[in-house]
Tab-separated table of C-alpha atoms and ligand atoms in Angstrom:
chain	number	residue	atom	x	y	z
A	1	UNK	CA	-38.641	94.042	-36.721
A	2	UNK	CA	-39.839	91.345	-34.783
A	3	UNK	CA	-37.534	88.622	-36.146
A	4	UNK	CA	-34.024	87.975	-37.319
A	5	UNK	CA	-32.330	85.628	-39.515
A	6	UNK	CA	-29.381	83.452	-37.766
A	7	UNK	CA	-28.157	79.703	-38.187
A	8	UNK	CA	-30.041	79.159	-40.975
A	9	UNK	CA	-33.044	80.023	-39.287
A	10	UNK	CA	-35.538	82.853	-38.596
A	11	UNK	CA	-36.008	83.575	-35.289
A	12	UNK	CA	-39.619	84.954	-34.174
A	13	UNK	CA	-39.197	86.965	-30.866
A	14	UNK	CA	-41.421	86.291	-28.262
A	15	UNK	CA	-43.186	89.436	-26.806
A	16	UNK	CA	-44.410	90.611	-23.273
A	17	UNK	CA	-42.671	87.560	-22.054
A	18	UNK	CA	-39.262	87.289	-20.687
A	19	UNK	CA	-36.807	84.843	-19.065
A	20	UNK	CA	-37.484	86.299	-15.834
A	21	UNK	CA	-41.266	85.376	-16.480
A	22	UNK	CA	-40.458	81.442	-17.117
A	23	UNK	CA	-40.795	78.990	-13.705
A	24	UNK	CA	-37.412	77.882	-13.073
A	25	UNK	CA	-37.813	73.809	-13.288
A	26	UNK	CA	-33.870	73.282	-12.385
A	27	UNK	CA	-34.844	74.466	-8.764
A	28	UNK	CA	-37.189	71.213	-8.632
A	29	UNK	CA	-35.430	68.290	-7.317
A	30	UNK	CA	-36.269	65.390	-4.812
A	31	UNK	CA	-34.898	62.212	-3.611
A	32	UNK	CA	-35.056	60.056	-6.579
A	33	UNK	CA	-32.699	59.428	-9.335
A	34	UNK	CA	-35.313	59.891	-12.271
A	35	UNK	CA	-37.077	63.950	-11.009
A	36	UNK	CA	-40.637	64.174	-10.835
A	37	UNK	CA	-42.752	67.019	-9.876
A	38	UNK	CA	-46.059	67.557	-10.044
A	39	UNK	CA	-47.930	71.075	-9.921
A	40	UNK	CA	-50.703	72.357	-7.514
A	41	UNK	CA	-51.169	75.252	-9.726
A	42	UNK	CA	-52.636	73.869	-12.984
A	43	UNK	CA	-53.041	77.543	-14.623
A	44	UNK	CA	-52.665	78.974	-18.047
A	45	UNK	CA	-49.547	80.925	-17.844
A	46	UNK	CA	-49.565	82.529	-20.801
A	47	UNK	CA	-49.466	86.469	-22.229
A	48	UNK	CA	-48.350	88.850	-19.858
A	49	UNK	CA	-49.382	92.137	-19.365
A	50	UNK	CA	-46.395	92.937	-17.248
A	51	UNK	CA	-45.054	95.126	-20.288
A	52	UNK	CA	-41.159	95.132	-21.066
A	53	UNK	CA	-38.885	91.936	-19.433
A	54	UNK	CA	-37.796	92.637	-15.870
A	55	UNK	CA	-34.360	90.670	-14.951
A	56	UNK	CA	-36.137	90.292	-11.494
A	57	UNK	CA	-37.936	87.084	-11.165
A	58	UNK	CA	-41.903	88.311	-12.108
A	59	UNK	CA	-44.458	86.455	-9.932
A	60	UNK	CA	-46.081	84.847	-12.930
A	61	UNK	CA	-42.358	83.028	-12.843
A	62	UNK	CA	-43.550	81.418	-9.044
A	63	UNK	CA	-46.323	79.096	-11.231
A	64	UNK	CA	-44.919	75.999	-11.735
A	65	UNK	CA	-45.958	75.263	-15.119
A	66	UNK	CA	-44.837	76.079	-19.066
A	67	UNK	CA	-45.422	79.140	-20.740
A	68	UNK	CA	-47.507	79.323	-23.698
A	69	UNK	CA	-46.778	81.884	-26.176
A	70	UNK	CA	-47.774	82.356	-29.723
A	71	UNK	CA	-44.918	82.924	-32.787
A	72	UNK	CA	-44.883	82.801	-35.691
A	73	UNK	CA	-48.183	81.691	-35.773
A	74	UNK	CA	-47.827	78.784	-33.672
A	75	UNK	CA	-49.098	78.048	-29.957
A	76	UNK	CA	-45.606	77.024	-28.263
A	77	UNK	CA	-44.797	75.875	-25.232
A	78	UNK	CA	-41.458	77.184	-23.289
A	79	UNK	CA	-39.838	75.487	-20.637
A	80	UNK	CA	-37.175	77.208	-18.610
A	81	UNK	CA	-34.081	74.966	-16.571
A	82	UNK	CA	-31.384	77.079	-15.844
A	83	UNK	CA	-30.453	79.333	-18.435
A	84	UNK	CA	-31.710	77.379	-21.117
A	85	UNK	CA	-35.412	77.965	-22.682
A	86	UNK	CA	-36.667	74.642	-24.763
A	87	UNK	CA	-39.467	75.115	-26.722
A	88	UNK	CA	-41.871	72.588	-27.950
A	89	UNK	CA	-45.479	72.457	-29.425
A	90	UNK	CA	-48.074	73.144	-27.473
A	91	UNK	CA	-50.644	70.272	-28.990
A	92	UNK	CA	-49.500	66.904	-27.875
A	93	UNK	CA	-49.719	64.637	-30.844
A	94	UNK	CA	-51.773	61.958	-29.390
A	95	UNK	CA	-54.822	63.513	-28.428
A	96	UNK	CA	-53.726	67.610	-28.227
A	97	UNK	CA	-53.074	68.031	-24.756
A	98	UNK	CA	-51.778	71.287	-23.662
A	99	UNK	CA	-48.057	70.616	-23.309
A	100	UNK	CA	-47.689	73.982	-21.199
A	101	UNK	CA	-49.382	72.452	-18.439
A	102	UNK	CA	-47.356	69.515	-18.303
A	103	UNK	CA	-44.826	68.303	-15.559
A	104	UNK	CA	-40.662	68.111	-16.596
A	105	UNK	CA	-39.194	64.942	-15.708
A	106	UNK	CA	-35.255	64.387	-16.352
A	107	UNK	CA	-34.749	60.663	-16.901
A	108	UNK	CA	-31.710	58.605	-15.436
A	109	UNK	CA	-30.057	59.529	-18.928
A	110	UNK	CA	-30.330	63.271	-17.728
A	111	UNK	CA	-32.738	64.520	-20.744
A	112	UNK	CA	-35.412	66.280	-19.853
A	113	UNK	CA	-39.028	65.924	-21.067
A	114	UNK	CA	-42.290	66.997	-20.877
A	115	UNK	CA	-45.201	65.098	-19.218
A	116	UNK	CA	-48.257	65.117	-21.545
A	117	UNK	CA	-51.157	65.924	-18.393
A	118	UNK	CA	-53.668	63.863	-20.478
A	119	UNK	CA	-52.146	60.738	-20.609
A	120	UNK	CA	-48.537	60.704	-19.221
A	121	UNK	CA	-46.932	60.039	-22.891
A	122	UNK	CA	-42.976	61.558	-22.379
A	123	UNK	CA	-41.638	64.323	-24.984
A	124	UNK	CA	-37.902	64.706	-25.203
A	125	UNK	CA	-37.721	68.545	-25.090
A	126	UNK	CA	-34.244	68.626	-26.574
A	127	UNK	CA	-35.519	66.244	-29.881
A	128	UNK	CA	-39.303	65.788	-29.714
A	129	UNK	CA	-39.305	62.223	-29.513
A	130	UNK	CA	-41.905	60.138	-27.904
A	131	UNK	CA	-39.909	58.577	-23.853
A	132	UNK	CA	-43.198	57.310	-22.972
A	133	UNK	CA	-44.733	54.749	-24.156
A	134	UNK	CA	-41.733	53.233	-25.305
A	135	UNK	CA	-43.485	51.441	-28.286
A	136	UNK	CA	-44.572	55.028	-29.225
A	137	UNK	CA	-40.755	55.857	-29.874
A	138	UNK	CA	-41.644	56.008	-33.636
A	139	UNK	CA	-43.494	59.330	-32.403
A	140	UNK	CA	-42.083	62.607	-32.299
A	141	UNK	CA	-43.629	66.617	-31.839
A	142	UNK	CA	-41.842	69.269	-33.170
A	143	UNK	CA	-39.196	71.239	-31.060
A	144	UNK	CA	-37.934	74.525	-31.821
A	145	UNK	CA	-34.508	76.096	-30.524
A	146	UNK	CA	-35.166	79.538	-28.098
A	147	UNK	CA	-32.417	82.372	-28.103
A	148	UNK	CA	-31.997	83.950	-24.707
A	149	UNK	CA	-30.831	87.067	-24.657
A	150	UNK	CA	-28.935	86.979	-20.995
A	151	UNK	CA	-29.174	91.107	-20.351
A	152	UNK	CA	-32.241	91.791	-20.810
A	153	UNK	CA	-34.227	88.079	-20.729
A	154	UNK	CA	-35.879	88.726	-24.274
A	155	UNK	CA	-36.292	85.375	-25.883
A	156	UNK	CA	-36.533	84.262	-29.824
A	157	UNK	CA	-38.260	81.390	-30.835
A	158	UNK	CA	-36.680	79.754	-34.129
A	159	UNK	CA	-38.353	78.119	-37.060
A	160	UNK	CA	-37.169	77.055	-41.136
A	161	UNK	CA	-39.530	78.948	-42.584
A	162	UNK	CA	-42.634	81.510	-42.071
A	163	UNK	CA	-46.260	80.141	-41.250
A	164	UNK	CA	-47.801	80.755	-44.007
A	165	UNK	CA	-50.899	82.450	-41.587
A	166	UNK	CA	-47.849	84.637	-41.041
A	167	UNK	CA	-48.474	86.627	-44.405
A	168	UNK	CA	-52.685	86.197	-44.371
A	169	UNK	CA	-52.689	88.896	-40.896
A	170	UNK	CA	-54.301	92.558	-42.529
A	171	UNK	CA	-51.532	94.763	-42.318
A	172	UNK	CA	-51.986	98.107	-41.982
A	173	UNK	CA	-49.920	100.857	-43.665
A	174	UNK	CA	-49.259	104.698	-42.709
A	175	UNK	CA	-51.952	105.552	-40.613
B	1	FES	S1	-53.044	63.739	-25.235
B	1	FES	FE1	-51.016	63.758	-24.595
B	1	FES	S2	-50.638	61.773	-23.888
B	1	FES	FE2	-52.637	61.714	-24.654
């Protein structure tokens, strides 16, 4: 079963990719009020191959960037800070930048959001909403809450309903 019903919604979980796997942005910090980091390593840190989650840090968790996994049918992008995973689309809604890829910033109000890498707009990873530009703040992306399991680092991603490419996948029965 690779999802679960719970809070009213169903919860996807995310395979071959575990807490453990997820760069650590909480560790980030310098000398101004509003934290900004930028990334040397601009790589797509996506599916693993490492096989089941390891609750030591993997060394795809030393790339400073998102995570993109697919659930549910739908390219998401995880962010880890602390013990809490936020999840957000991966297509920016301006012009589809890769979200994944993009810097955390926590403003002076102490949310945190995500950098778009193609044109700086600011995504609230807690709501979606558009930070940056301000007169964009009619703008939002869609935001979905992660599970963390906290013994063994799987992760659920949760959504209101099923994609409906969900159901068009060939399934294949008692081979
Ligand atoms: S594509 Fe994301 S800010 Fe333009």
């Amino acid at each position: 079963m690779d999802h679960f019903q719970e809070d009213g919604q169903f919860f996807f979980h995310v395979h071959q990719i575990s807490l453990y796997d997820l760069y650590d942005w909480s560790k980030v910090t310098d000398n101004n009020s509003e934290m900004i980091v930028s990334h040397s390593n601009v790589s797509r840190n996506s599916f693993t191959d490492t096989g089941r989650p390891n609750k030591a840090p993997s060394r795809r968790s030393g790339l400073r960037t998102g995570t993109l996994v697919r659930v549910n049918e739908n390219d998401v992008a995880l962010f880890r800070f602390g013990e809490t995973v936020y999840g957000i689309s991966e297509k920016c809604p301006h012009a589809g930048g890769p979200l994944h890829v993009g810097d955390i910033e926590e403003l002076p109000d102490q949310s945190l959001c995500v950098r778009c890498p193609y044109h700086g707009w600011k995504f609230d990873l807690a709501t979606g909403k558009c930070r940056h530009p301000s007169s964009r703040g009619d703008m939002s992306t869609k935001v979905y809450p992660v599970k963390v399991d906290h013994y063994t680092g799987d992760l659920s991603v949760g959504f209101i309903e099923f994609s409906p490419l969900y159901f068009s996948t060939p399934m294949i029965f008692g081979l």
